Coordinates of C-alpha atoms in Angstrom, one line a residue:
X734 CA 0.0 0.0 0.0
X735 CA 1.4 3.3 -1.1
X736 CA 0.7 6.1 1.4
X737 CA 1.1 9.9 1.3
X738 CA 1.8 12.1 4.3
X739 CA 0.8 15.7 4.4
X740 CA 0.7 18.4 7.1
X741 CA -2.5 19.5 8.7
X742 CA -2.8 23.1 9.7
X743 CA -6.5 23.4 10.5
X744 CA -7.6 22.7 14.0
X745 CA -11.2 21.6 13.2
X746 CA -10.0 19.2 10.5
X747 CA -7.3 17.8 12.8
X748 CA -9.5 17.2 15.8
X749 CA -12.1 15.6 13.5
X750 CA -9.5 13.2 12.2
X751 CA -8.3 12.3 15.6
X752 CA -11.8 11.6 16.9
X753 CA -12.7 9.7 13.7
X754 CA -9.7 7.5 14.4
X755 CA -10.7 7.0 18.1
X756 CA -7.6 8.9 19.1
X757 CA -6.3 9.8 22.5
X758 CA -6.6 13.3 24.0
X759 CA -2.9 13.7 23.8
X760 CA -3.3 13.7 20.0
X761 CA -5.8 16.6 20.1
X762 CA -4.7 20.0 18.7
X763 CA -4.9 21.7 22.1
X764 CA -2.4 19.3 23.7
X765 CA 0.1 19.9 20.9
X766 CA -0.6 23.7 21.2
X767 CA 0.3 23.5 24.9
X768 CA 3.5 21.5 24.3
X769 CA 4.5 24.0 21.6
X770 CA 4.3 26.8 24.1
X771 CA 6.6 24.9 26.5
X772 CA 9.8 23.8 24.9
X773 CA 8.5 21.5 22.2
X774 CA 7.6 22.0 18.6
X775 CA 4.7 20.2 16.9
X776 CA 3.9 18.9 13.4
X777 CA 0.6 17.2 12.6
X778 CA 0.3 14.9 9.7
X779 CA -2.5 13.1 7.9
X780 CA -1.9 9.9 6.0
X781 CA -3.9 8.9 2.9
X782 CA -3.9 5.9 0.7
X783 CA -3.7 5.9 -3.1
X784 CA -7.4 6.8 -3.4
X785 CA -7.2 9.7 -1.1
X786 CA -8.9 7.9 1.8
X787 CA -7.6 9.0 5.3
X788 CA -6.0 5.9 6.9
X789 CA -4.0 7.5 9.7
X790 CA -2.9 10.6 11.6
X791 CA -0.1 11.5 14.0
X792 CA 0.6 14.5 16.2
X793 CA 4.4 14.7 16.3
X794 CA 6.2 16.5 19.1
X795 CA 9.8 17.5 18.6
X796 CA 12.5 18.3 21.2
X797 CA 15.6 20.0 19.9
X798 CA 18.8 18.3 20.7
X799 CA 22.5 19.4 20.3
X800 CA 24.3 18.8 17.1
X801 CA 24.6 16.3 15.6
X802 CA 21.4 14.7 16.9
X803 CA 19.1 17.5 15.7
X804 CA 15.9 16.4 17.4
X805 CA 13.9 13.8 19.2
X806 CA 10.5 13.0 17.5
X807 CA 7.8 11.7 19.8
X808 CA 4.2 10.5 19.3
X809 CA 2.3 10.4 22.6
X810 CA -0.4 7.7 22.6
X811 CA -0.5 7.6 18.8
X812 CA -0.7 7.4 15.9
X813 CA -4.3 6.8 14.8
X814 CA -4.8 4.3 12.0
X815 CA -7.6 2.3 10.3
X816 CA -7.8 -1.3 11.1
X817 CA -5.0 -3.3 9.6
X818 CA -2.9 -0.3 8.5
X819 CA -1.0 0.5 11.7
X820 CA 2.4 -0.8 10.4
X821 CA 2.1 1.0 7.0
X822 CA 1.0 4.3 8.7
X823 CA 3.9 4.1 11.2
X824 CA 6.4 3.4 8.4
X825 CA 5.1 6.3 6.4
X826 CA 5.3 8.7 9.3
X827 CA 8.8 7.6 10.2
X828 CA 10.0 8.2 6.6
X829 CA 8.4 11.6 6.8
X830 CA 10.1 12.5 10.0
X831 CA 13.5 11.4 8.7
X832 CA 13.1 13.3 5.5
X833 CA 11.5 16.5 6.8
X834 CA 13.0 16.8 10.3
X835 CA 16.1 14.7 10.3
X836 CA 15.5 13.5 13.8
X837 CA 17.8 10.9 15.4
X838 CA 14.8 8.8 16.5
X839 CA 11.0 8.5 16.4
X840 CA 9.7 7.4 19.8
X841 CA 6.2 6.2 20.2
X842 CA 3.9 5.2 23.1
X843 CA 0.8 4.0 21.2
X844 CA -2.6 3.6 22.8
X845 CA -2.6 -0.1 21.7
X846 CA -3.0 -3.2 23.8
X847 CA 0.2 -5.2 24.2
X848 CA -1.2 -8.1 22.3
X849 CA -2.8 -6.1 19.5
X850 CA -1.6 -6.8 15.9
X851 CA 0.0 -3.4 15.6
X852 CA 2.0 -3.9 18.8
X853 CA 3.0 -7.4 17.9
X854 CA 4.3 -6.2 14.5
X855 CA 6.6 -3.5 15.9
X856 CA 9.7 -5.6 16.4
X857 CA 9.6 -7.1 12.9
X858 CA 9.2 -3.5 11.6
X859 CA 12.6 -2.3 12.9
X860 CA 11.3 -0.8 16.1
X861 CA 13.2 -1.3 19.3
X862 CA 11.6 -1.5 22.8
X863 CA 13.0 0.9 25.3
X864 CA 12.6 1.4 29.0
X865 CA 12.9 5.2 28.6
X866 CA 9.2 5.7 29.1
X867 CA 7.2 8.9 29.6
X868 CA 3.7 7.3 29.7
X869 CA 3.4 4.0 31.6
X870 CA 2.2 0.9 29.7
X871 CA 0.8 -0.7 32.8
X872 CA -2.5 1.0 33.5
X873 CA -6.2 0.6 34.2
X874 CA -8.8 1.3 31.6
X875 CA -12.5 1.2 32.4
X876 CA -15.0 0.2 29.6
X877 CA -17.7 2.9 30.0
X878 CA -20.0 1.0 27.8
X879 CA -20.7 -1.0 30.9
X880 CA -23.7 0.0 33.1
X881 CA -23.3 1.9 36.3
X882 CA -24.1 -1.2 38.3
X883 CA -21.6 -3.2 36.3
X884 CA -18.9 -0.6 37.0
X885 CA -19.7 -0.7 40.7
X886 CA -19.7 -4.5 40.8
X887 CA -16.1 -4.5 39.4
X888 CA -14.8 -2.4 42.3
X889 CA -13.6 -3.8 45.6
X890 CA -16.1 -3.7 48.4
X891 CA -13.9 -1.2 50.3
X892 CA -14.0 1.2 47.4
X893 CA -17.8 1.1 47.1
X894 CA -18.1 1.7 50.8
X895 CA -15.8 4.7 50.7
X896 CA -17.6 6.1 47.7
X897 CA -20.9 6.0 49.6
X898 CA -19.3 7.3 52.8
X899 CA -17.4 10.2 51.3
X900 CA -20.5 11.1 49.3
X901 CA -22.4 11.6 52.5
X902 CA -19.9 14.1 53.9
X903 CA -20.7 17.8 53.8
X904 CA -18.9 18.2 50.5
X905 CA -20.2 18.7 47.0
X906 CA -18.7 17.6 43.7
X907 CA -18.8 19.2 40.3
X908 CA -16.7 20.4 37.4
X909 CA -14.8 23.6 38.0
X910 CA -14.7 26.9 36.1
X911 CA -11.5 28.5 34.9
X912 CA -11.7 31.0 37.8
X913 CA -11.5 28.0 40.2
X914 CA -8.5 26.3 38.6
X915 CA -6.0 28.3 40.7
X916 CA -7.6 26.8 43.8
X917 CA -7.0 23.3 42.3
X918 CA -3.4 24.3 41.6
X919 CA -2.9 25.4 45.1
X920 CA -4.0 22.0 46.3
X921 CA -1.7 20.4 43.7
X922 CA 1.3 22.3 45.1
X923 CA 0.5 21.0 48.6
X924 CA 0.2 17.5 47.3
X925 CA 3.5 17.7 45.4
X926 CA 5.3 19.1 48.5
X927 CA 3.8 16.3 50.6
X928 CA 4.7 13.5 48.1
X929 CA 8.0 15.0 47.0
X930 CA 7.4 15.2 43.2
X931 CA 8.1 18.1 40.9
X932 CA 5.4 20.1 39.0
X933 CA 5.2 22.7 36.3
X934 CA 4.4 26.4 36.7
X935 CA 0.7 27.4 37.0
X936 CA 0.9 28.9 33.5
X937 CA 1.5 25.4 32.0
X938 CA -1.7 24.0 33.6
X939 CA -3.7 27.1 32.6
X940 CA -2.5 26.6 29.0
X941 CA -3.8 23.1 29.1
X942 CA -7.2 24.2 30.3
X943 CA -7.4 27.0 27.8
X944 CA -6.0 25.1 24.8
X945 CA -7.9 21.9 25.2
X946 CA -11.2 23.7 25.8
X947 CA -14.0 21.1 26.2
X948 CA -11.3 18.4 26.1
X949 CA -10.0 19.6 29.5
X950 CA -12.4 18.5 32.3
X951 CA -11.4 19.4 35.9
X952 CA -13.6 18.1 38.8
X953 CA -13.3 19.1 42.4
X954 CA -14.7 18.4 45.9
X955 CA -15.8 21.6 47.6
X956 CA -16.2 22.3 51.2
X957 CA -18.3 25.4 50.9
X958 CA -16.5 27.4 48.3
X959 CA -13.1 25.9 49.0
X960 CA -11.5 23.1 46.9
X961 CA -10.3 20.3 49.1
X962 CA -9.6 17.8 46.3
X963 CA -9.4 17.9 42.5
X964 CA -9.0 15.5 39.5
X965 CA -8.0 16.8 36.1
X966 CA -8.8 14.9 32.9
X967 CA -8.1 15.3 29.2
X968 CA -10.8 13.8 27.0
X969 CA -11.2 13.1 23.3
X970 CA -14.3 11.7 21.7
X971 CA -13.6 8.2 23.0
X972 CA -11.0 8.3 25.7
X973 CA -10.7 10.1 29.1
X974 CA -7.2 10.3 30.6
X975 CA -6.3 11.3 34.1
X976 CA -3.7 14.0 34.1
X977 CA -3.4 15.4 37.6
X978 CA -5.0 15.2 41.0
X979 CA -4.5 16.1 44.7
X980 CA -6.1 16.7 48.1
X981 CA -5.5 18.9 51.1
X982 CA -5.8 17.7 54.7
X983 CA -9.5 18.2 54.7
X984 CA -10.0 16.2 51.5
X985 CA -7.8 13.5 52.7
X986 CA -9.5 13.1 56.1
X987 CA -12.9 12.9 54.4
X988 CA -11.6 10.5 51.7
X989 CA -13.0 12.9 49.0
X990 CA -10.9 11.2 46.3
X991 CA -13.3 8.2 46.2
X992 CA -16.5 10.1 45.4
X993 CA -14.5 12.6 43.3
X994 CA -13.2 9.9 41.0
X995 CA -16.6 8.3 40.7
X996 CA -18.1 11.7 39.8
X997 CA -15.5 12.1 37.0
X998 CA -16.1 8.6 35.7
X999 CA -19.9 9.1 35.5
X1000 CA -19.5 12.5 33.9
X1001 CA -17.3 11.0 31.1
X1002 CA -19.8 8.1 30.7
X1003 CA -22.6 10.7 30.3
X1004 CA -20.5 12.6 27.8
X1005 CA -20.3 9.5 25.6
X1006 CA -16.7 8.6 26.2
X1007 CA -16.1 4.9 26.1
X1008 CA -12.7 4.4 27.7
X1009 CA -11.5 5.9 31.1
X1010 CA -7.7 5.6 31.5
X1011 CA -6.3 6.0 35.1
X1012 CA -2.9 6.9 33.6
X1013 CA -0.5 4.3 34.9
X1014 CA 0.0 1.9 37.7
X1015 CA 3.0 1.5 39.9
X1016 CA 3.5 -0.4 43.2
X1017 CA 2.5 2.4 45.4
X1018 CA -0.4 3.7 47.5
X1019 CA -1.9 5.7 44.7
X1020 CA -2.0 2.7 42.5
X1021 CA -3.5 0.6 45.2
X1022 CA -6.3 3.2 45.4
X1023 CA -6.8 3.1 41.6
X1024 CA -6.9 -0.7 41.5
X1025 CA -9.8 -0.7 43.9
X1026 CA -12.0 0.7 41.0
X1027 CA -11.7 -2.4 38.8
X1028 CA -11.1 -6.1 38.8
X1029 CA -8.5 -6.0 36.1
X1030 CA -5.4 -4.2 34.8
X1031 CA -4.4 -3.3 31.2
X1032 CA -1.0 -3.6 29.5
X1033 CA -0.4 -1.3 26.6
X1034 CA 2.3 -1.6 23.9
X1035 CA 4.9 0.4 25.9
X1036 CA 7.6 2.6 24.5
X1037 CA 9.3 1.9 21.2
X1038 CA 12.0 3.7 19.2
X1039 CA 12.6 3.7 15.4
X1040 CA 16.2 4.7 14.8
X1041 CA 16.4 7.3 12.0
X1042 CA 20.1 8.1 12.1
X1043 CA 23.4 6.2 12.5
X1044 CA 23.9 8.3 15.6
X1045 CA 21.0 6.5 17.4
X1046 CA 23.3 4.2 19.4
X1047 CA 25.0 7.2 20.9
X1048 CA 21.7 8.8 21.7
X1049 CA 20.4 5.6 23.3
X1050 CA 23.5 5.4 25.6
X1051 CA 22.9 9.0 26.7
X1052 CA 19.2 8.8 27.4
X1053 CA 19.4 6.7 30.6
X1054 CA 21.7 9.4 32.0
X1055 CA 19.2 12.1 31.0
X1056 CA 16.3 10.2 32.6
X1057 CA 18.2 10.1 35.9
X1058 CA 18.6 13.9 35.7
X1059 CA 14.9 14.2 34.9
X1060 CA 14.0 12.3 38.1
X1061 CA 16.2 14.6 40.2
X1062 CA 14.9 17.8 38.6
X1063 CA 11.3 16.7 38.2
X1064 CA 11.2 18.3 34.7
X1065 CA 10.2 16.2 31.8
X1066 CA 13.2 15.7 29.5
X1067 CA 14.4 19.2 30.4
X1068 CA 18.0 17.9 30.8
X1069 CA 18.2 15.8 27.7
X1070 CA 19.9 18.4 25.5
X1071 CA 22.6 19.1 28.2
X1072 CA 23.3 15.4 28.8
X1073 CA 23.5 14.7 25.1
X1074 CA 25.8 17.7 24.6
X1075 CA 28.1 16.2 27.2
X1076 CA 28.2 12.8 25.5
X1077 CA 28.7 14.5 22.2
X1078 CA 32.0 15.9 23.5
X1079 CA 33.0 12.5 24.8
X1080 CA 32.6 10.9 21.3
X1081 CA 34.3 13.9 19.6
X1082 CA 31.4 15.2 17.6
X1083 CA 32.1 18.8 16.6
X1084 CA 29.3 21.4 17.0
X1085 CA 28.1 23.3 13.9
X1086 CA 30.0 26.4 12.8

């Protein structure tokens, strides 16, 4: 199958293509718009077959790297493709990236099950599995086609009890307005300080809210007019994806996170979304809380690299060092250029004149 790849510069056309392909919210225009304002660049491409039929799409994010690596290309939870065309779409997009951007690698974290045909075909197609993940492959995805009773039945008894109990407390739960987002961010800072993880500036989160529009849904538990817990989602036509969340002491004492999450799940179901992704599972207390909402786990395809340059082995050796720096700084790939520059000096690559 001969495919053509062309840029898309129209937001309405792009989001329609993503939703038609049952795409992830991280493939929506607004997500790329936000990343483009915060140290990435973005390119959106549509893939057509010989007859002009749309068979795939991919929102590509690029991170500039020191010479001679040029850039990292990354597709978060994409691409979209019609059934049976995932391999051809990926190959066409990879060729486009190599020709148009000259990136050292195309890294993907597709929203595909681990045992799906597209994922199974990756190794044979020249893709290499990597542990340098941004989005976790082990997660929990609820099927919102199930009835409310079926969803409740899939939970642990303790989770159902806490949903009922926290729902009876003197709190109310609803979606927040933009004017209330700063309250949520204040709770998030408290949560980050308590748990010891790094976060972005408030401007980053406000950009997400503004750029995604209806695709950004933030729910909160209120004690009077005060936010005591919040849960921030990104949502496409088919998939809701948890981005951020937190509680203050009041919310924690009242276990507001149980009813809050159930409120968000039901709101997405009512919207017509069919998949609710809890955004990763680890072996920690937060993951134990998440697992209480279902009787299963999901394994996605994971993180895969397509080398596009002979310099890929050098890049691959440097990336684990960069990831260690990321963990220390709490800033996503913010140290990659610096680490690669250091390795470039070690291997004797000269910078451009």
